[in-house]
CSV table of C-alpha atoms in Angstrom, one decimal:
chain,number,residue,atom,x,y,z
A,359,UNK,CA,95.9,151.9,147.8
A,360,UNK,CA,95.1,155.3,149.2
A,361,UNK,CA,98.7,156.5,149.1
A,362,UNK,CA,99.0,155.1,145.6
A,363,UNK,CA,95.9,157.0,144.6
A,364,UNK,CA,97.1,160.3,146.1
A,365,UNK,CA,99.8,160.3,143.6
A,366,UNK,CA,97.2,160.4,140.9
A,367,UNK,CA,96.3,164.1,140.7
A,368,UNK,CA,94.8,166.3,138.1
A,369,UNK,CA,91.5,164.4,137.5
A,370,UNK,CA,88.2,164.4,139.2
A,371,UNK,CA,87.8,161.4,141.6
A,372,UNK,CA,85.2,158.9,140.7
A,373,UNK,CA,83.6,156.5,143.2
A,374,UNK,CA,82.9,153.2,141.4
A,375,UNK,CA,80.9,150.3,143.0
A,376,UNK,CA,82.0,146.9,141.8
A,377,UNK,CA,80.0,143.7,142.2
A,378,UNK,CA,81.5,140.5,141.1
A,379,UNK,CA,79.5,137.2,140.9
A,380,UNK,CA,79.8,133.5,140.5
A,381,UNK,CA,83.2,133.1,141.9
A,382,UNK,CA,84.8,136.3,140.4
A,383,UNK,CA,87.0,138.4,142.7
A,384,UNK,CA,89.4,141.3,142.5
A,385,UNK,CA,92.6,139.7,141.4
A,386,UNK,CA,94.9,142.7,141.6
A,387,UNK,CA,97.1,142.1,144.7
A,388,UNK,CA,98.1,145.7,144.9
A,389,UNK,CA,94.5,146.9,145.5
A,390,UNK,CA,92.8,146.9,148.9
A,391,UNK,CA,89.9,145.2,147.2
A,392,UNK,CA,92.1,142.1,146.4
A,393,UNK,CA,90.1,139.0,147.0
A,394,UNK,CA,86.8,140.8,147.4
A,395,UNK,CA,83.6,140.4,145.3
A,396,UNK,CA,81.7,143.5,146.5
A,397,UNK,CA,83.6,146.7,146.9
A,398,UNK,CA,83.8,150.4,146.2
A,399,UNK,CA,86.8,151.9,144.4
A,400,UNK,CA,88.0,155.4,143.9
A,401,UNK,CA,89.4,156.2,140.5
A,402,UNK,CA,91.0,159.4,139.5
A,403,UNK,CA,91.9,158.5,135.9
A,404,UNK,CA,89.6,157.9,133.0
A,405,UNK,CA,89.1,154.2,132.2
A,406,UNK,CA,86.8,152.3,130.0
A,407,UNK,CA,85.4,148.9,131.1
A,408,UNK,CA,88.1,146.9,129.4
A,409,UNK,CA,90.8,148.9,131.1
A,410,UNK,CA,89.1,148.7,134.4
A,411,UNK,CA,88.7,144.9,134.1
A,412,UNK,CA,92.4,144.7,133.4
A,413,UNK,CA,93.0,147.0,136.4
A,414,UNK,CA,91.2,144.8,138.8
A,415,UNK,CA,92.8,141.7,137.3
A,416,UNK,CA,89.7,140.0,135.7
A,417,UNK,CA,90.1,138.6,132.2
A,418,UNK,CA,87.6,139.6,129.5
A,419,UNK,CA,87.6,135.9,128.6
A,420,UNK,CA,85.8,135.2,131.9
A,421,UNK,CA,83.8,138.4,132.4
A,422,UNK,CA,81.3,137.7,129.6
A,423,UNK,CA,78.4,139.7,131.0
A,424,UNK,CA,79.0,143.3,132.2
A,425,UNK,CA,76.2,145.6,133.4
A,426,UNK,CA,76.7,149.2,134.3
A,427,UNK,CA,73.8,150.6,136.5
A,428,UNK,CA,71.7,147.6,135.5
A,429,UNK,CA,72.2,148.0,131.7
A,430,UNK,CA,74.4,146.3,129.2
A,431,UNK,CA,77.4,148.4,128.2
A,432,UNK,CA,80.2,147.6,125.7
A,433,UNK,CA,83.8,147.3,126.8
A,434,UNK,CA,84.5,150.7,125.4
A,435,UNK,CA,82.1,152.4,127.9
A,436,UNK,CA,84.0,155.1,129.8
A,437,UNK,CA,83.3,154.9,133.6
A,438,UNK,CA,81.6,157.8,135.3
A,439,UNK,CA,81.3,158.8,139.0
A,440,UNK,CA,78.8,156.6,141.0
A,441,UNK,CA,78.7,153.9,138.4
A,442,UNK,CA,77.8,150.4,139.7
A,443,UNK,CA,79.5,147.7,137.6
A,444,UNK,CA,78.2,144.1,137.9
A,445,UNK,CA,80.3,141.4,136.3
A,446,UNK,CA,79.4,137.8,135.6
A,447,UNK,CA,80.7,134.7,133.9
A,448,UNK,CA,78.1,132.9,131.8
A,449,UNK,CA,76.0,130.9,134.3
A,450,UNK,CA,74.4,128.8,131.5
A,451,UNK,CA,73.9,125.3,132.8
A,452,UNK,CA,70.6,123.8,133.6
B,1165,UNK,CA,55.0,118.3,116.8
B,1166,UNK,CA,52.9,118.4,120.0
B,1167,UNK,CA,51.5,121.3,121.9
B,1168,UNK,CA,49.0,121.8,124.6
B,1169,UNK,CA,46.4,122.6,121.9
B,1170,UNK,CA,46.5,119.2,120.5
B,1171,UNK,CA,43.6,117.1,121.7
B,1172,UNK,CA,43.4,118.2,125.3
B,1173,UNK,CA,40.0,118.7,126.9
B,1174,UNK,CA,39.4,121.6,129.3
B,1175,UNK,CA,37.5,119.9,132.0
B,1176,UNK,CA,39.6,120.4,135.1
B,1177,UNK,CA,38.5,123.8,136.2
B,1178,UNK,CA,35.2,123.3,138.1
B,1179,UNK,CA,36.4,123.4,141.7
B,1180,UNK,CA,38.3,121.3,144.2
B,1181,UNK,CA,37.3,117.8,144.9
B,1182,UNK,CA,37.4,116.3,148.4
B,1183,UNK,CA,40.6,114.5,147.5
B,1184,UNK,CA,42.1,117.7,146.1
B,1185,UNK,CA,41.2,119.5,149.3
B,1186,UNK,CA,43.0,116.9,151.3
B,1187,UNK,CA,46.0,116.7,148.9
B,1188,UNK,CA,46.5,120.5,148.9
B,1189,UNK,CA,45.4,121.1,152.5
B,1190,UNK,CA,48.7,122.7,153.6
B,1191,UNK,CA,48.4,125.2,150.8
B,1192,UNK,CA,44.7,125.8,151.3
B,1193,UNK,CA,45.2,126.9,154.9
B,1194,UNK,CA,47.8,129.5,153.8
B,1195,UNK,CA,46.2,132.9,153.6
B,1196,UNK,CA,48.3,133.7,150.6
B,1197,UNK,CA,46.8,130.8,148.6
B,1198,UNK,CA,43.6,129.5,150.1
B,1199,UNK,CA,40.9,127.9,147.9
B,1200,UNK,CA,40.9,130.8,145.5
B,1201,UNK,CA,44.6,130.6,144.9
B,1202,UNK,CA,44.5,126.8,144.6
B,1203,UNK,CA,41.9,127.2,141.8
B,1204,UNK,CA,44.2,129.6,140.1
B,1205,UNK,CA,47.0,127.0,140.3
B,1206,UNK,CA,44.5,124.4,139.0
B,1207,UNK,CA,43.6,126.6,136.1
B,1208,UNK,CA,47.3,127.3,135.3
B,1209,UNK,CA,49.1,126.0,132.3
B,1210,UNK,CA,52.9,125.9,132.6
B,1211,UNK,CA,55.5,124.8,130.1
B,1212,UNK,CA,58.8,123.6,131.5
B,1213,UNK,CA,61.6,123.4,128.9
B,1214,UNK,CA,64.1,120.8,130.0
B,1215,UNK,CA,63.7,118.0,132.5
B,1216,UNK,CA,67.3,118.0,133.8
B,1217,UNK,CA,69.0,119.7,136.7
B,1218,UNK,CA,66.6,122.6,136.9
B,1219,UNK,CA,63.6,120.9,135.3
B,1220,UNK,CA,63.6,118.2,137.9
B,1221,UNK,CA,62.9,120.3,141.0
B,1222,UNK,CA,60.7,122.7,139.0
B,1223,UNK,CA,58.5,119.9,137.8
B,1224,UNK,CA,58.4,118.0,141.1
B,1225,UNK,CA,57.2,121.1,143.0
B,1226,UNK,CA,54.7,122.4,140.3
B,1227,UNK,CA,53.3,118.9,140.0
B,1228,UNK,CA,53.0,118.5,143.8
B,1229,UNK,CA,51.5,122.0,144.1
B,1230,UNK,CA,48.6,121.1,141.8
B,1231,UNK,CA,49.3,123.2,138.7
B,1232,UNK,CA,46.4,122.0,136.5
B,1233,UNK,CA,48.4,121.6,133.2
B,1234,UNK,CA,52.1,121.1,133.0
B,1235,UNK,CA,53.8,120.6,129.7
B,1236,UNK,CA,57.5,119.6,129.5
B,1237,UNK,CA,59.8,119.0,126.7
B,1238,UNK,CA,63.2,117.3,126.5
B,1239,UNK,CA,64.8,115.6,123.4
B,1240,UNK,CA,67.5,113.8,125.4
B,1241,UNK,CA,67.7,110.4,127.0
B,1242,UNK,CA,68.7,109.5,130.5
B,1243,UNK,CA,72.5,109.0,130.9
B,1244,UNK,CA,74.3,107.8,134.0
B,1245,UNK,CA,76.1,111.2,134.2
B,1246,UNK,CA,72.8,112.9,134.6
B,1247,UNK,CA,71.8,111.2,137.8
B,1248,UNK,CA,74.0,113.3,140.1
B,1249,UNK,CA,71.7,116.3,139.7
B,1250,UNK,CA,68.6,115.3,137.6
B,1251,UNK,CA,66.6,113.9,140.4
B,1252,UNK,CA,63.5,113.1,138.2
B,1253,UNK,CA,65.5,110.2,136.6
B,1254,UNK,CA,66.8,107.0,138.2
B,1255,UNK,CA,69.2,104.3,137.5
B,1256,UNK,CA,66.6,102.0,135.9
B,1257,UNK,CA,65.7,104.8,133.5
B,1258,UNK,CA,69.1,104.8,131.8
B,1259,UNK,CA,68.5,105.1,128.0
B,1260,UNK,CA,64.9,106.1,128.4
B,1261,UNK,CA,63.7,109.3,126.8
B,1262,UNK,CA,63.7,111.9,129.6
B,1263,UNK,CA,60.2,113.1,128.7
B,1264,UNK,CA,59.0,109.6,129.3
B,1265,UNK,CA,61.0,109.1,132.5
B,1266,UNK,CA,59.7,112.5,133.8
B,1267,UNK,CA,56.1,111.6,132.9
B,1268,UNK,CA,56.3,108.3,134.9
B,1269,UNK,CA,57.5,110.0,138.1
B,1270,UNK,CA,55.2,113.0,137.9
B,1271,UNK,CA,52.1,111.1,137.1
B,1272,UNK,CA,52.8,108.9,140.1
B,1273,UNK,CA,53.3,111.9,142.3
B,1274,UNK,CA,50.0,113.6,141.2
B,1275,UNK,CA,47.5,111.8,138.9
B,1276,UNK,CA,45.0,114.7,139.4
B,1277,UNK,CA,46.7,117.0,137.0
B,1278,UNK,CA,47.3,117.0,133.2
B,1279,UNK,CA,50.8,116.3,132.1
B,1280,UNK,CA,51.9,117.0,128.5
B,1281,UNK,CA,55.2,115.4,127.6
B,1282,UNK,CA,57.1,116.3,124.4
B,1283,UNK,CA,60.4,115.1,123.1
B,1284,UNK,CA,61.4,118.2,121.1
B,1285,UNK,CA,64.4,120.4,121.0
B,1286,UNK,CA,63.5,124.0,121.0
B,1287,UNK,CA,64.4,126.0,117.8
B,1288,UNK,CA,63.3,129.1,116.1
B,1289,UNK,CA,60.7,127.2,114.0
B,1290,UNK,CA,58.9,125.4,116.7
B,1291,UNK,CA,59.2,127.7,119.7
B,1292,UNK,CA,56.0,129.7,119.0
B,1293,UNK,CA,54.0,126.6,118.6
B,1294,UNK,CA,55.5,124.8,121.6
B,1295,UNK,CA,54.6,127.6,124.0
B,1296,UNK,CA,51.2,128.3,122.5
B,1297,UNK,CA,48.4,127.6,125.0
B,1298,UNK,CA,50.6,128.0,128.1
B,1299,UNK,CA,50.4,130.8,130.6
B,1300,UNK,CA,54.0,130.7,131.8
B,1301,UNK,CA,57.2,129.2,130.3
B,1302,UNK,CA,60.1,128.0,132.6
B,1303,UNK,CA,63.6,128.1,131.4
B,1304,UNK,CA,65.3,124.8,132.5
B,1305,UNK,CA,67.5,124.6,129.4
B,1306,UNK,CA,71.2,124.0,129.5
B,1307,UNK,CA,72.3,126.3,126.8
B,1308,UNK,CA,72.1,130.0,125.8
B,1309,UNK,CA,70.8,129.7,122.3
B,1310,UNK,CA,67.6,128.0,123.5
B,1311,UNK,CA,67.1,130.8,126.1
B,1312,UNK,CA,67.3,133.5,123.5
B,1313,UNK,CA,64.8,131.7,121.3
B,1314,UNK,CA,62.4,131.1,124.2
B,1315,UNK,CA,62.7,134.7,125.5
B,1316,UNK,CA,61.9,136.1,122.1
B,1317,UNK,CA,58.9,133.8,121.6
B,1318,UNK,CA,57.6,134.7,125.1
B,1319,UNK,CA,58.0,138.4,124.6
B,1320,UNK,CA,56.2,138.2,121.2
B,1321,UNK,CA,53.3,136.3,122.8
B,1322,UNK,CA,53.2,138.2,126.0
B,1323,UNK,CA,54.0,135.3,128.3
B,1324,UNK,CA,56.1,135.4,131.5
B,1325,UNK,CA,59.4,133.5,131.2
B,1326,UNK,CA,61.1,132.3,134.4
B,1327,UNK,CA,64.8,132.1,133.8
B,1328,UNK,CA,67.3,129.9,135.8
B,1329,UNK,CA,70.9,129.1,135.2
B,1330,UNK,CA,73.6,127.2,137.1
B,1331,UNK,CA,77.3,126.8,137.0
B,1332,UNK,CA,79.3,124.9,139.6
B,1333,UNK,CA,78.5,126.3,143.1
B,1334,UNK,CA,76.6,129.2,141.5
B,1335,UNK,CA,73.2,129.9,140.2
B,1336,UNK,CA,71.0,132.7,139.0
B,1337,UNK,CA,67.3,133.4,138.5
B,1338,UNK,CA,65.2,136.1,137.0
B,1339,UNK,CA,61.5,136.4,136.0
B,1340,UNK,CA,60.7,138.1,132.7
B,1341,UNK,CA,57.2,139.7,132.5
B,1342,UNK,CA,56.7,141.3,129.1
B,1343,UNK,CA,56.1,145.0,129.4
B,1344,UNK,CA,57.0,145.0,133.1
B,1345,UNK,CA,60.8,145.0,133.1
B,1346,UNK,CA,63.8,143.8,131.2
B,1347,UNK,CA,63.8,140.7,129.1
B,1348,UNK,CA,66.5,138.1,129.0
B,1349,UNK,CA,68.2,139.8,126.1
B,1350,UNK,CA,68.2,143.2,127.7
B,1351,UNK,CA,70.5,141.7,130.4
B,1352,UNK,CA,72.4,139.2,128.4
B,1353,UNK,CA,72.7,141.2,125.2
B,1354,UNK,CA,74.8,138.7,123.3
B,1355,UNK,CA,75.2,135.0,123.6
B,1356,UNK,CA,78.6,134.2,125.1
B,1357,UNK,CA,80.8,132.5,122.5
B,1358,UNK,CA,80.7,128.7,122.8
B,1359,UNK,CA,84.4,128.6,123.9
B,1360,UNK,CA,83.4,130.8,126.9
B,1361,UNK,CA,81.3,127.9,128.3
B,1362,UNK,CA,82.9,124.9,129.8
B,1363,UNK,CA,81.9,121.7,128.1
B,1364,UNK,CA,80.3,120.2,130.0
B,1365,UNK,CA,79.9,122.7,132.8
B,1366,UNK,CA,80.5,121.4,136.3
B,1367,UNK,CA,77.3,121.6,138.3
B,1368,UNK,CA,76.5,120.8,141.9
B,1369,UNK,CA,73.1,119.0,142.0
B,1370,UNK,CA,72.1,120.9,145.2
B,1371,UNK,CA,72.5,124.2,143.4
B,1372,UNK,CA,70.2,123.1,140.6
B,1373,UNK,CA,67.8,122.2,143.4
B,1374,UNK,CA,68.0,125.6,145.0
B,1375,UNK,CA,67.5,127.6,141.8
B,1376,UNK,CA,64.8,125.2,140.4
B,1377,UNK,CA,62.9,125.6,143.7
B,1378,UNK,CA,63.1,129.4,143.3
B,1379,UNK,CA,61.8,129.1,139.8
B,1380,UNK,CA,58.9,126.9,140.9
B,1381,UNK,CA,58.0,129.5,143.6
B,1382,UNK,CA,58.1,132.3,141.0
B,1383,UNK,CA,55.6,130.3,138.8
B,1384,UNK,CA,53.2,129.9,141.8
B,1385,UNK,CA,53.5,133.6,142.5
B,1386,UNK,CA,52.8,134.4,138.9
B,1387,UNK,CA,49.7,132.2,138.8
B,1388,UNK,CA,48.3,133.4,142.1
B,1389,UNK,CA,49.3,137.0,141.8
B,1390,UNK,CA,51.0,136.9,145.1
B,1391,UNK,CA,54.3,138.4,146.3
B,1392,UNK,CA,57.1,140.3,144.6
B,1393,UNK,CA,58.5,138.7,141.5
B,1394,UNK,CA,62.1,138.6,140.4
B,1395,UNK,CA,61.2,141.0,137.7
B,1396,UNK,CA,63.9,143.6,137.1
B,1397,UNK,CA,66.0,141.7,139.6
B,1398,UNK,CA,68.7,139.2,138.7
B,1399,UNK,CA,69.1,137.0,141.7
B,1400,UNK,CA,72.6,135.4,142.1
B,1401,UNK,CA,73.2,132.5,144.5
B,1402,UNK,CA,76.6,131.5,145.7
B,1403,UNK,CA,76.5,128.2,147.5
B,1404,UNK,CA,80.2,128.5,148.6
B,1405,UNK,CA,79.4,131.6,150.6
B,1406,UNK,CA,75.7,130.9,151.1
B,1407,UNK,CA,74.9,134.3,149.8
B,1408,UNK,CA,72.0,135.6,147.7
B,1409,UNK,CA,72.7,138.9,146.1
B,1410,UNK,CA,70.6,140.8,143.6
B,1411,UNK,CA,71.4,143.1,140.7
B,1412,UNK,CA,68.7,145.6,139.7
B,1413,UNK,CA,68.4,145.2,135.9
B,1414,UNK,CA,66.6,147.6,133.6
B,1415,UNK,CA,64.8,147.4,130.3
B,1416,UNK,CA,67.2,148.3,127.5
B,1417,UNK,CA,65.5,150.6,125.0
B,1418,UNK,CA,68.0,149.3,122.3
B,1419,UNK,CA,67.1,145.7,123.0
B,1420,UNK,CA,66.5,143.9,119.7
B,1421,UNK,CA,63.7,141.8,121.3
B,1422,UNK,CA,61.7,144.2,123.5
B,1423,UNK,CA,63.4,147.6,123.0
B,1424,UNK,CA,61.4,150.7,121.9
B,1425,UNK,CA,64.2,152.0,119.6
């Protein structure tokens, strides 16, 4: 992942904390975080939430609840340095 | 439509009888509860919405702990497919209204408290009336629309709302205290579309037990003023990994229910 990211030059690096819940995991096999549900990721290109979900291989059909720094944000939210993203499927049974 | 205000006397708050002191002895000797805390529980009025997977452990533990008045509502009847997780109900109860089945078990467990069964489905019209007269409302529903309705009714009337949810090996819990943190809708801004929810969702009974027990403990903490509540903290339980993780959640100033904007 690091060598891949070193190719991405020209933008400020952003450290993003990702927390996945209720069985969600990073599904992008090309990332070091593959298979993890709690990880930090360095981005050096601008991405919104929808693009980032796609990047880590999580379908928006499953990721129905997304919080950034503890607050709801829409899929168009553009990620910023030190953001903490929490992603959940609907845990709605009782 | 029934509610706690309908024909219920208020004669349970004088003190603890010798029988109650024996029944609750293991709580009375706890420094965090003691006789003063037990009287707070005895004076407490709690509504549990749903008597299924979550409602079963919540109701068992609140009844056993001596909450003075416990209301519960469920419009459903006992089905064989419920018994894998809804431990209030038993095989001979098949076809019986769940509120009746629950009342039978709970009154046998603790005849010293007041139990108020109701067979109603929560909707926008009856929610305010249903929760009136209670101090705390516990979310043991199995659907998102009811949660949004109850959350809004609780915020409007200033009542704490103890949320729980389960899915497969996973569960979540959060305690909403109006004015002291985010409400349910701050965190779950929009109901997920029905197609996003499995029908029916797979649920491990033991996970319902874990989350329901956490909800019951939150109610006891609310009534006694003890400990640190799950307010502003969404607790996520993963039974596959045996992990409890928390997400700090914040009030949303744009929230349609509790937001300031």
